Short mmCIF file of C-alpha atoms in Angstrom, two decimals:
data_model
loop_
_atom_site.label_atom_id
_atom_site.label_comp_id
_atom_site.label_asym_id
_atom_site.label_seq_id
_atom_site.Cartn_x
_atom_site.Cartn_y
_atom_site.Cartn_z
CA MET A 144 0.00 0.00 0.00
CA GLY A 145 3.07 2.22 -0.20
CA TRP A 146 1.95 3.68 -3.51
CA ILE A 147 -1.30 4.88 -1.95
CA ARG A 148 -1.09 7.99 0.20
CA ALA A 149 -2.47 6.93 3.60
CA TYR A 150 -3.11 10.52 4.64
CA ALA A 151 -5.40 10.91 1.63
CA TRP A 152 -7.39 7.73 2.20
CA PRO A 153 -10.92 8.69 1.20
CA THR A 154 -13.94 8.58 3.45
CA ASP A 155 -16.22 7.37 0.66
CA PRO A 156 -16.71 3.66 1.43
CA SER A 157 -16.92 2.49 -2.17
CA LEU A 158 -13.77 4.34 -3.18
CA SER A 159 -11.97 3.24 -0.05
CA ALA A 160 -12.90 -0.36 -0.79
CA GLN A 161 -11.62 -0.09 -4.35
CA LEU A 162 -8.31 1.36 -3.17
CA ALA A 163 -7.98 -1.40 -0.60
CA LEU A 164 -8.49 -3.94 -3.36
CA VAL A 165 -5.86 -2.22 -5.52
CA ALA A 166 -3.44 -2.44 -2.60
CA TYR A 167 -4.20 -6.14 -2.24
CA ARG A 168 -3.68 -6.74 -5.97
CA MET A 169 -0.34 -4.90 -5.78
CA GLY A 170 0.84 -6.87 -2.77
CA PRO A 171 -1.37 -9.52 -1.12
CA THR A 172 0.17 -9.08 2.32
CA GLN A 173 -1.57 -9.80 5.61
CA ASP A 174 -1.93 -6.06 6.23
CA ALA A 175 -3.48 -5.59 2.80
CA ALA A 176 -5.85 -8.49 3.35
CA SER A 177 -6.79 -7.11 6.77
CA ARG A 178 -7.58 -3.71 5.33
CA LEU A 179 -9.50 -5.38 2.51
CA VAL A 180 -11.71 -7.29 4.92
CA SER A 181 -12.05 -4.37 7.30
CA THR A 182 -12.86 -1.91 4.50
CA GLU A 183 -15.33 -4.19 2.77
CA ASN A 184 -17.09 -5.11 5.97
CA THR A 185 -18.07 -1.62 6.97
CA PRO A 186 -21.52 -1.08 8.49
CA LEU A 187 -22.63 0.63 5.29
CA ALA A 188 -21.73 -2.45 3.25
CA THR A 189 -23.66 -4.92 5.37
CA ARG A 190 -25.81 -2.76 7.62
CA LEU A 191 -29.44 -3.58 8.08
CA PRO A 192 -31.02 -0.12 8.35
CA GLY A 193 -33.47 0.02 11.20
CA SER A 194 -35.59 2.68 12.77
CA ALA A 195 -34.99 5.15 15.54
CA GLY A 196 -35.92 2.60 18.19
CA SER A 197 -33.72 -0.10 19.68
CA VAL A 198 -33.80 -3.62 18.26
CA TYR A 199 -34.52 -5.81 21.27
CA THR A 200 -35.05 -9.07 19.43
CA VAL A 201 -33.73 -10.86 16.34
CA ALA A 202 -34.29 -14.37 15.00
CA TYR A 203 -33.01 -16.41 12.08
CA SER A 204 -35.32 -18.74 10.21
CA PRO A 205 -34.30 -22.42 10.59
CA ASP A 206 -32.80 -22.50 7.07
CA GLY A 207 -30.75 -19.37 7.83
CA HIS A 208 -32.06 -17.49 4.79
CA THR A 209 -34.34 -15.03 6.59
CA LEU A 210 -33.71 -12.70 9.53
CA ALA A 211 -36.47 -11.05 11.54
CA THR A 212 -35.88 -7.97 13.69
CA GLY A 213 -38.25 -6.31 16.15
CA THR A 214 -38.08 -2.78 17.50
CA VAL A 215 -38.99 -1.81 21.04
CA TYR A 216 -41.33 1.15 21.58
CA GLU A 217 -42.54 0.78 18.00
CA ASN A 218 -44.68 -1.65 16.03
CA THR A 219 -41.91 -2.39 13.55
CA VAL A 220 -40.96 -5.91 12.46
CA ARG A 221 -38.70 -6.25 9.43
CA LEU A 222 -37.74 -9.30 7.38
CA TRP A 223 -34.44 -9.62 5.55
CA ASP A 224 -33.15 -12.04 2.94
CA VAL A 225 -29.70 -13.00 4.25
CA THR A 226 -29.09 -15.88 1.83
CA ASP A 227 -26.04 -13.87 0.79
CA PRO A 228 -24.90 -12.40 4.14
CA SER A 229 -22.64 -9.94 2.34
CA ASP A 230 -25.66 -8.47 0.59
CA PRO A 231 -28.72 -8.60 2.89
CA VAL A 232 -31.90 -7.52 1.13
CA SER A 233 -34.94 -6.02 2.82
CA LEU A 234 -38.01 -8.08 2.03
CA GLY A 235 -40.36 -5.24 1.36
CA ARG A 236 -41.88 -2.92 3.90
CA PRO A 237 -42.11 -3.76 7.62
CA LEU A 238 -44.85 -6.20 8.56
CA PRO A 239 -48.15 -4.35 8.86
CA VAL A 240 -48.42 -5.12 12.56
CA GLU A 241 -51.65 -3.86 14.09
CA ARG A 242 -51.48 -0.14 14.87
CA SER A 243 -52.26 -0.68 18.54
CA VAL A 244 -48.96 -2.53 19.00
CA ASP A 245 -46.47 -0.02 20.36
CA SER A 246 -43.57 -2.24 21.40
CA VAL A 247 -42.10 -5.43 19.91
CA LEU A 248 -40.18 -7.38 22.53
CA SER A 249 -39.70 -10.85 21.03
CA VAL A 250 -39.79 -12.61 17.66
CA ALA A 251 -39.43 -16.33 16.95
CA PHE A 252 -39.70 -18.62 13.94
CA SER A 253 -41.48 -21.96 14.08
CA PRO A 254 -39.25 -25.01 13.53
CA ASP A 255 -40.46 -25.41 9.93
CA GLY A 256 -39.83 -21.70 9.27
CA HIS A 257 -43.38 -21.13 8.01
CA THR A 258 -44.66 -19.10 10.97
CA LEU A 259 -43.27 -16.04 12.71
CA ALA A 260 -44.45 -15.14 16.21
CA VAL A 261 -44.33 -11.48 17.25
CA ALA A 262 -44.84 -10.54 20.88
CA GLY A 263 -44.89 -7.32 22.84
CA HIS A 264 -47.21 -4.68 24.18
CA SER A 265 -50.40 -3.24 22.75
CA GLY A 266 -51.12 0.30 23.87
CA ASP A 267 -54.51 1.91 24.31
CA HIS A 268 -54.54 4.84 21.94
CA SER A 269 -57.99 5.97 23.02
CA GLY A 270 -56.69 7.60 26.17
CA GLY A 271 -57.98 4.81 28.41
CA PRO A 272 -56.01 2.56 30.76
CA ALA A 273 -52.81 0.81 29.74
CA GLY A 274 -53.11 -1.82 27.03
CA ASN A 275 -52.36 -5.55 26.95
CA GLY A 276 -49.68 -7.99 25.97
CA ILE A 277 -50.05 -9.43 22.47
CA VAL A 278 -48.92 -12.40 20.41
CA ASP A 279 -49.22 -11.98 16.65
CA LEU A 280 -48.65 -14.83 14.16
CA TRP A 281 -47.59 -14.43 10.53
CA ASP A 282 -47.34 -16.85 7.63
CA VAL A 283 -43.81 -16.38 6.27
CA THR A 284 -43.76 -19.41 3.99
CA SER A 285 -42.96 -16.79 1.36
CA PRO A 286 -40.94 -14.26 3.39
CA SER A 287 -41.30 -11.59 0.71
CA ARG A 288 -45.08 -11.84 1.03
CA PRO A 289 -45.86 -12.34 4.73
CA ALA A 290 -49.53 -12.84 5.55
CA SER A 291 -51.29 -12.25 8.84
CA LEU A 292 -52.77 -15.36 10.46
CA GLY A 293 -55.64 -13.53 12.08
CA ARG A 294 -55.92 -10.87 14.74
CA PRO A 295 -53.24 -10.80 17.46
CA VAL A 296 -53.93 -12.81 20.58
CA SER A 297 -54.51 -10.26 23.34
CA ILE A 298 -53.37 -11.22 26.83
CA ASP A 299 -54.69 -9.28 29.79
CA ILE A 300 -51.26 -8.27 31.11
CA SER A 301 -48.92 -5.38 30.52
CA SER A 302 -46.47 -7.11 28.12
CA VAL A 303 -45.44 -10.42 26.59
CA ILE A 304 -41.67 -10.30 26.92
CA SER A 305 -40.53 -13.56 25.34
CA VAL A 306 -41.86 -16.30 23.05
CA ALA A 307 -40.58 -19.71 21.91
CA PHE A 308 -41.95 -22.54 19.80
CA SER A 309 -41.81 -26.16 20.92
CA PRO A 310 -39.61 -28.39 18.73
CA ASP A 311 -42.68 -29.91 17.03
CA GLY A 312 -44.07 -26.43 16.33
CA HIS A 313 -47.44 -27.19 17.92
CA THR A 314 -47.04 -25.11 21.08
CA LEU A 315 -45.97 -21.52 21.65
CA ALA A 316 -44.78 -20.43 25.09
CA ALA A 317 -45.19 -16.76 26.04
CA GLY A 318 -43.32 -15.35 29.03
CA SER A 319 -45.11 -12.38 30.51
CA ALA A 320 -44.68 -9.36 32.73
CA ASP A 321 -47.37 -10.71 35.08
CA ASN A 322 -44.99 -13.45 36.32
CA THR A 323 -46.59 -16.24 34.28
CA VAL A 324 -45.97 -18.31 31.18
CA ARG A 325 -48.87 -18.97 28.85
CA LEU A 326 -49.00 -21.91 26.47
CA LEU A 327 -50.80 -21.50 23.16
CA ASN A 328 -51.88 -24.26 20.79
CA VAL A 329 -50.58 -23.20 17.38
CA THR A 330 -51.07 -26.51 15.56
CA ASP A 331 -53.40 -24.48 13.36
CA PRO A 332 -51.91 -20.98 13.65
CA THR A 333 -55.10 -19.45 12.27
CA ARG A 334 -56.99 -20.83 15.28
CA THR A 335 -54.64 -20.12 18.18
CA ALA A 336 -56.05 -21.24 21.51
CA PRO A 337 -54.81 -21.32 25.12
CA LEU A 338 -53.51 -24.63 26.46
CA GLY A 339 -54.82 -24.75 30.00
CA ARG A 340 -54.24 -22.16 32.70
CA PRO A 341 -51.16 -19.94 32.76
CA LEU A 342 -48.12 -21.58 34.33
CA THR A 343 -47.39 -19.92 37.64
CA GLY A 344 -44.47 -20.04 39.99
CA PRO A 345 -42.24 -17.10 39.07
CA THR A 346 -42.50 -14.16 41.42
CA SER A 347 -41.39 -11.60 38.84
CA SER A 348 -41.39 -10.97 35.09
CA VAL A 349 -40.42 -13.82 32.77
CA PHE A 350 -37.61 -12.55 30.57
CA SER A 351 -36.80 -15.69 28.60
CA VAL A 352 -38.45 -19.01 27.69
CA ALA A 353 -37.02 -22.07 25.96
CA PHE A 354 -38.06 -25.66 25.28
CA SER A 355 -35.69 -28.59 25.75
CA PRO A 356 -34.71 -30.40 22.54
CA ASP A 357 -37.24 -33.19 23.18
CA GLY A 358 -39.99 -30.67 23.91
CA HIS A 359 -40.79 -32.25 27.26
CA THR A 360 -39.45 -29.45 29.43
CA LEU A 361 -40.00 -25.71 29.38
CA ALA A 362 -37.50 -23.39 31.05
CA ALA A 363 -38.15 -19.79 32.07
CA GLY A 364 -35.61 -17.26 33.28
CA ASN A 365 -37.01 -14.65 35.62
CA ALA A 366 -36.11 -11.25 37.00
CA ASP A 367 -36.28 -12.51 40.60
CA GLY A 368 -33.24 -14.73 40.26
CA ALA A 369 -35.02 -18.05 39.74
CA VAL A 370 -35.21 -20.49 36.86
CA ASP A 371 -38.47 -22.39 36.45
CA LEU A 372 -38.77 -25.75 34.72
CA TRP A 373 -42.12 -27.24 33.80
CA SER A 374 -43.25 -30.58 32.54
CA LEU A 375 -46.26 -31.85 34.44
CA PRO A 376 -46.63 -30.69 37.12
CA PRO A 377 -44.62 -27.43 36.99
CA THR A 378 -41.32 -27.59 38.86
CA LEU A 379 -39.57 -24.59 40.36
CA VAL A 380 -35.80 -24.49 40.32
CA ALA A 381 -34.86 -21.78 42.76
CA GLY A 382 -31.64 -19.83 42.58
CA ALA A 383 -29.37 -19.49 45.59
CA GLY A 384 -29.85 -15.75 46.01
CA GLY A 385 -30.44 -12.61 43.98
CA ASN A 386 -30.82 -12.37 40.23
CA VAL A 387 -29.78 -15.28 38.06
CA ALA A 388 -27.62 -13.47 35.51
CA SER A 389 -26.54 -16.49 33.46
CA VAL A 390 -27.58 -20.13 32.95
CA ALA A 391 -25.95 -22.93 30.96
CA PHE A 392 -26.73 -26.59 30.29
CA SER A 393 -23.93 -29.12 30.10
CA PRO A 394 -23.46 -30.55 26.59
CA ASP A 395 -25.42 -33.70 27.46
CA GLY A 396 -28.28 -31.65 28.93
CA HIS A 397 -28.16 -33.48 32.26
CA THR A 398 -26.78 -30.61 34.34
CA LEU A 399 -27.95 -27.02 34.64
CA ALA A 400 -25.70 -24.29 36.07
CA ALA A 401 -26.91 -20.87 37.21
CA GLY A 402 -24.80 -17.88 38.19
CA ASN A 403 -26.23 -16.14 41.26
CA GLN A 404 -25.85 -12.58 42.42
CA ASN A 405 -24.78 -13.72 45.89
CA GLY A 406 -21.49 -14.98 44.45
CA THR A 407 -22.42 -18.66 44.08
CA VAL A 408 -23.18 -21.09 41.28
CA SER A 409 -26.09 -23.50 41.60
CA LEU A 410 -26.12 -26.90 39.92
CA TRP A 411 -29.14 -29.10 39.23
CA ASN A 412 -29.51 -32.60 37.86
CA THR A 413 -31.96 -32.25 34.97
CA ALA A 414 -31.63 -35.77 33.55
CA ASP A 415 -35.24 -36.24 34.67
CA PRO A 416 -36.78 -32.83 34.00
CA ASP A 417 -39.91 -33.93 35.88
CA HIS A 418 -37.82 -34.03 39.02
CA PRO A 419 -34.82 -31.67 38.80
CA THR A 420 -32.75 -32.06 41.93
CA PRO A 421 -30.08 -29.78 43.41
CA LEU A 422 -26.57 -31.15 43.12
CA GLY A 423 -25.41 -30.34 46.62
CA ARG A 424 -24.97 -26.89 48.01
CA PRO A 425 -24.25 -23.93 45.72
CA LEU A 426 -20.62 -23.66 44.67
CA ASN A 427 -18.65 -21.01 46.51
CA GLY A 428 -15.53 -19.25 45.39
CA PRO A 429 -16.39 -16.02 43.59
CA ALA A 430 -16.25 -13.04 45.90
CA GLN A 431 -18.64 -11.01 43.75
CA PRO A 432 -21.93 -11.62 41.89
CA VAL A 433 -21.60 -14.24 39.14
CA ASP A 434 -22.38 -12.73 35.74
CA SER A 435 -21.50 -15.54 33.33
CA VAL A 436 -21.23 -19.34 33.33
CA ALA A 437 -20.13 -21.80 30.65
CA PHE A 438 -19.37 -25.51 30.34
CA SER A 439 -16.40 -26.78 28.35
CA PRO A 440 -17.32 -28.72 25.17
CA ASP A 441 -16.70 -32.04 26.93
CA GLY A 442 -18.79 -30.98 29.94
CA ARG A 443 -15.99 -31.70 32.40
CA THR A 444 -15.17 -28.13 33.34
CA LEU A 445 -17.40 -25.28 34.47
CA ALA A 446 -16.23 -21.66 34.31
CA ALA A 447 -17.85 -18.73 36.12
CA GLY A 448 -16.98 -15.06 35.67
CA ASP A 449 -17.87 -12.56 38.37
CA SER A 450 -18.23 -8.83 38.89
CA GLY A 451 -14.85 -8.67 40.60
CA GLY A 452 -13.01 -9.55 37.40
CA THR A 453 -12.08 -13.14 38.29
CA VAL A 454 -12.94 -16.50 36.74
CA SER A 455 -13.44 -19.65 38.83
CA LEU A 456 -13.14 -23.20 37.50
CA TRP A 457 -14.65 -26.46 38.74
CA ASN A 458 -14.18 -30.06 37.67
CA THR A 459 -17.68 -31.33 36.86
CA THR A 460 -16.73 -34.80 35.64
CA GLY A 461 -18.89 -35.97 38.54
CA PRO A 462 -21.45 -33.14 38.67
CA GLY A 463 -22.76 -34.43 42.00
CA HIS A 464 -19.33 -33.81 43.51
CA PRO A 465 -17.75 -30.86 41.69
CA THR A 466 -14.28 -29.91 42.83
CA ARG A 467 -12.64 -26.52 42.76
CA LEU A 468 -9.73 -26.19 40.34
CA GLY A 469 -7.19 -23.96 42.02
CA GLN A 470 -7.59 -20.30 42.82
CA PRO A 471 -9.71 -17.91 40.77
CA LEU A 472 -8.07 -16.76 37.55
CA THR A 473 -7.33 -13.06 37.37
CA GLY A 474 -6.75 -10.75 34.46
CA PRO A 475 -10.00 -9.19 33.29
CA ASP A 476 -10.81 -5.78 34.71
CA GLY A 477 -14.37 -5.12 35.80
CA ALA A 478 -17.38 -7.41 35.63
CA VAL A 479 -16.82 -10.52 33.52
CA PHE A 480 -19.96 -10.61 31.40
CA SER A 481 -18.73 -13.31 29.05
CA VAL A 482 -16.72 -16.49 29.47
CA VAL A 483 -16.35 -18.80 26.49
CA PHE A 484 -14.41 -21.96 25.68
CA SER A 485 -12.91 -22.52 22.26
CA PRO A 486 -14.61 -25.34 20.32
CA ASP A 487 -11.71 -27.71 21.05
CA GLY A 488 -11.88 -26.84 24.76
CA HIS A 489 -8.20 -25.87 24.94
CA THR A 490 -8.66 -22.12 25.39
CA LEU A 491 -10.80 -20.13 27.78
CA ALA A 492 -11.49 -16.45 27.10
CA ALA A 493 -13.01 -13.96 29.53
CA ALA A 494 -14.04 -10.38 28.83
CA GLY A 495 -13.78 -7.57 31.37
CA ASP A 496 -16.26 -4.71 31.37
CA GLY A 497 -13.97 -2.08 32.84
CA GLU A 498 -12.56 1.19 31.57
CA SER A 499 -9.12 -0.40 31.43
CA GLY A 500 -10.54 -3.83 30.69
CA ARG A 501 -8.98 -6.60 28.70
CA ILE A 502 -9.74 -9.99 27.23
CA SER A 503 -7.83 -12.59 29.21
CA LEU A 504 -6.89 -15.95 27.73
CA TRP A 505 -5.86 -19.19 29.36
CA ASN A 506 -4.68 -22.53 28.06
CA VAL A 507 -6.98 -25.01 29.80
CA THR A 508 -5.86 -28.16 28.01
CA ASP A 509 -5.18 -29.31 31.57
CA PRO A 510 -7.89 -27.41 33.45
CA SER A 511 -6.36 -28.33 36.80
CA HIS A 512 -3.29 -26.32 35.79
CA PRO A 513 -4.50 -23.47 33.57
CA THR A 514 -1.77 -21.26 32.20
CA SER A 515 -2.12 -17.71 31.04
CA SER A 516 -1.90 -17.25 27.30
CA GLY A 517 -1.53 -13.53 27.74
CA GLY A 518 -4.43 -11.50 26.64
CA ILE A 519 -5.66 -8.62 24.61
CA GLY A 520 -4.63 -5.45 26.35
CA ALA A 521 -6.62 -2.46 27.44
CA LYS A 522 -5.74 -0.37 24.41
CA ALA A 523 -7.22 -3.02 22.13
CA ALA A 524 -10.31 -4.00 24.07
CA LYS A 525 -12.29 -2.41 26.87
CA PHE A 526 -15.92 -2.38 27.87
CA VAL A 527 -16.25 -5.79 26.22
CA GLN A 528 -19.76 -7.16 26.64
CA THR A 529 -19.61 -10.48 24.82
CA LEU A 530 -17.21 -12.92 23.18
CA ALA A 531 -17.67 -15.59 20.51
CA PHE A 532 -15.35 -18.11 18.90
CA SER A 533 -15.92 -19.05 15.28
CA PRO A 534 -17.03 -22.68 14.82
CA ASP A 535 -13.53 -23.71 13.70
CA GLY A 536 -11.98 -21.96 16.69
CA ARG A 537 -9.67 -19.88 14.50
CA THR A 538 -11.26 -16.48 15.15
CA LEU A 539 -12.36 -14.69 18.31
CA ALA A 540 -14.86 -11.82 18.13
CA ALA A 541 -15.54 -9.26 20.85
CA GLY A 542 -18.64 -7.08 21.00
CA GLY A 543 -18.39 -3.66 22.61
CA ASP A 544 -14.64 -3.68 21.94
CA SER A 545 -13.47 -0.30 23.37
CA SER A 546 -15.61 2.65 24.36
CA ASN A 547 -16.62 3.36 20.75
CA GLY A 548 -18.55 0.09 20.51
CA ALA A 549 -16.44 -1.55 17.80
CA VAL A 550 -16.32 -5.27 17.05
CA GLY A 551 -12.80 -6.66 17.36
CA LEU A 552 -11.52 -9.75 15.57
CA TRP A 553 -8.46 -11.83 16.46
CA ARG A 554 -6.95 -14.74 14.56
CA VAL A 555 -5.92 -17.73 16.69
CA SER A 556 -2.59 -19.27 15.69
CA ASP A 557 -1.54 -22.89 16.14
CA SER A 558 0.41 -21.81 19.22
CA TYR A 559 -2.77 -20.28 20.68
CA THR A 560 -1.55 -16.73 20.28
CA PHE A 561 -4.08 -14.11 19.21
CA VAL A 562 -3.29 -11.64 16.44
CA ARG A 563 -5.52 -8.71 15.63
CA VAL A 564 -7.20 -9.05 12.24
CA GLY A 565 -7.17 -5.62 10.68
CA GLN A 566 -8.94 -2.66 12.21
CA PRO A 567 -12.03 -3.09 14.41
CA LEU A 568 -15.31 -3.33 12.53
CA MET A 569 -17.44 -0.29 13.25
CA PRO A 570 -21.18 -0.79 13.66
CA PRO A 571 -23.33 2.36 13.64
CA GLY A 572 -23.78 2.20 17.41
CA THR A 573 -22.47 0.44 20.49
CA SER A 574 -22.21 -3.28 19.82
CA ALA A 575 -23.38 -5.60 22.56
CA TRP A 576 -23.82 -9.17 21.31
CA VAL A 577 -21.88 -10.96 18.60
CA ALA A 578 -22.37 -14.39 17.01
CA PHE A 579 -20.90 -16.37 14.14
CA SER A 580 -22.98 -18.20 11.58
CA PRO A 581 -22.61 -22.01 11.65
CA ASP A 582 -20.17 -21.96 8.73
CA GLY A 583 -18.10 -19.22 10.36
CA HIS A 584 -18.18 -16.97 7.30
CA THR A 585 -20.58 -14.37 8.69
CA LEU A 586 -20.46 -12.34 11.88
CA ALA A 587 -23.58 -10.73 13.30
CA ALA A 588 -23.68 -7.93 15.88
CA THR A 589 -26.55 -6.07 17.46
CA THR A 590 -26.32 -2.44 18.47
CA ASP A 591 -28.17 -0.11 20.80
CA ASP A 592 -29.61 2.09 18.06
CA GLY A 593 -31.88 -0.34 16.27
CA VAL A 594 -29.45 -2.00 13.86
CA ALA A 595 -28.33 -5.58 13.38
CA GLY A 596 -25.07 -5.63 11.42
CA LEU A 597 -23.71 -8.49 9.29
CA TRP A 598 -20.15 -8.88 8.04
CA ASN A 599 -18.88 -11.42 5.53
CA LEU A 600 -15.36 -12.31 6.69
CA ASN A 601 -14.32 -14.15 3.53
CA VAL A 602 -11.74 -12.21 1.47
CA ASP A 603 -12.89 -13.67 -1.86
CA ALA A 604 -16.47 -12.75 -1.02
CA ALA A 605 -15.28 -9.28 -0.08
CA ILE A 606 -13.65 -8.93 -3.48
CA ARG A 607 -16.81 -10.04 -5.26
CA ARG A 608 -18.92 -7.68 -3.18
CA ILE A 609 -16.64 -4.70 -3.88
CA CYS A 610 -16.63 -5.36 -7.60
CA GLU A 611 -20.39 -5.87 -7.72
CA SER A 612 -21.31 -2.79 -5.70
CA SER A 613 -18.63 -0.21 -6.42
CA ALA A 614 -17.28 -0.90 -9.90
CA GLY A 615 -16.50 2.36 -11.67
CA ALA A 616 -15.80 4.31 -8.50
CA LEU A 617 -12.07 4.32 -9.25
CA SER A 618 -11.97 6.53 -12.31
CA HIS A 619 -8.88 7.70 -14.24
CA GLN A 620 -8.99 10.94 -12.27
CA GLN A 621 -9.23 9.19 -8.91
CA TRP A 622 -6.43 6.83 -9.90
CA LYS A 623 -4.12 9.74 -10.77
CA ARG A 624 -4.96 11.37 -7.45
CA HIS A 625 -4.25 8.34 -5.27
CA ILE A 626 -1.89 6.14 -7.33
CA ARG A 627 0.29 8.44 -9.37
CA GLN A 628 3.22 6.11 -10.02
CA LEU A 629 1.38 3.36 -11.89
CA PRO A 630 -0.64 3.27 -15.11
CA TYR A 631 -4.39 3.05 -14.77
CA LYS A 632 -5.47 -0.53 -14.06
CA PRO A 633 -8.81 -0.86 -12.27
CA PRO A 634 -8.92 -3.86 -9.92
CA CYS A 635 -12.28 -5.15 -11.13
CA PRO A 636 -13.07 -6.58 -14.57
CA GLY A 637 -14.64 -3.95 -16.76
CA GLY A 638 -13.38 -1.06 -14.60
#
């Protein structure tokens, strides 16, 4: 890139992308490739434009080709064709959700992808008392032509906060602000009907609901620090104290871990979801509230990050008799909101949410003797909210990377060292949650200003995208301005 004047690098994204591609053609170095990926994957290239409200909920269709987004404090639900993640396409106008709906809090696709459930709050625009919670169903068999499946189901509560379909698609669970979960029969989504009385037990709002893979158990996460499990009859799984900030199942689904705000981790045996049983007393060790928990891929190690910036490890080979693995690991600064194991289980990463925070890394090949693998220092990452490894374990992404809300990417070498990949990706807002697609080629990030951003991390795809969307931007005049020493040779076929 020596021929291109860095101080004159243009702000126009198309032109900048073209120049980055020229630099790569001139010398395909790692720096050039990094700039190519970073330049191509700008928010403008893959941004899903939203509205002024915050996007509280997103959901992929089961085939991964459609993305639904819902906006809080508005009645806006948008559908996107993400078959080509580098070129997401809006599928027409937002769904014509009923005008009375003033806040969308949860969206979910049915397992067959033919039905979309929209839940939230319906306001009373006549000046009367507050409105109700609603569940609205849409036929999205043809996502470009969604069709309403009847009037929204009105629930006499303030809000429906979360929804989830059962694995067979016949039942919809709706977690509500009135401390209940309602089950709806959606076998025929045009004739939605309640399934019995609301499930009770929670003593505060139900923020999240999920069915077990076999559909026999329903879990609900609540604001009061408890996790409820239902089959028949409903079974309450109480936390050890305070809010339950994080829950995780072991890979075999037989053990449930919950991070408690009193600095403990509770374990339950959920092999028989009809009768979940506590696995001894809550685990002690963290000195501060536990904000994140995660099992290793083999289920033999449990990690817990706390608000004091430490990470505790336990051997859970025998979950009925977990044993502490040494002293808490230190390194992150501030509350550890995310702990994550690499897919091979050899690396543990923890993110600190502090002004001088960092991402700490440990080699946990032998979890009884974890060794520090260094980390990503404060200048590279602070205020990190979430971490995610790519499916192949070769890339680590951090959401909320630094105070400007960037998304940082690091390449993992064979020696488990982490090397920054180009410049941070810049969403149009503060990033909070990041996730890789199953093939690892696409990174998604949500922001606090109503946008879900997608980046295609494949260099060849970046080249194709640049040539398809910005061909012609590098004219003779622009070439002479930025690349004076070489004859005009546009990087894309046909100029």
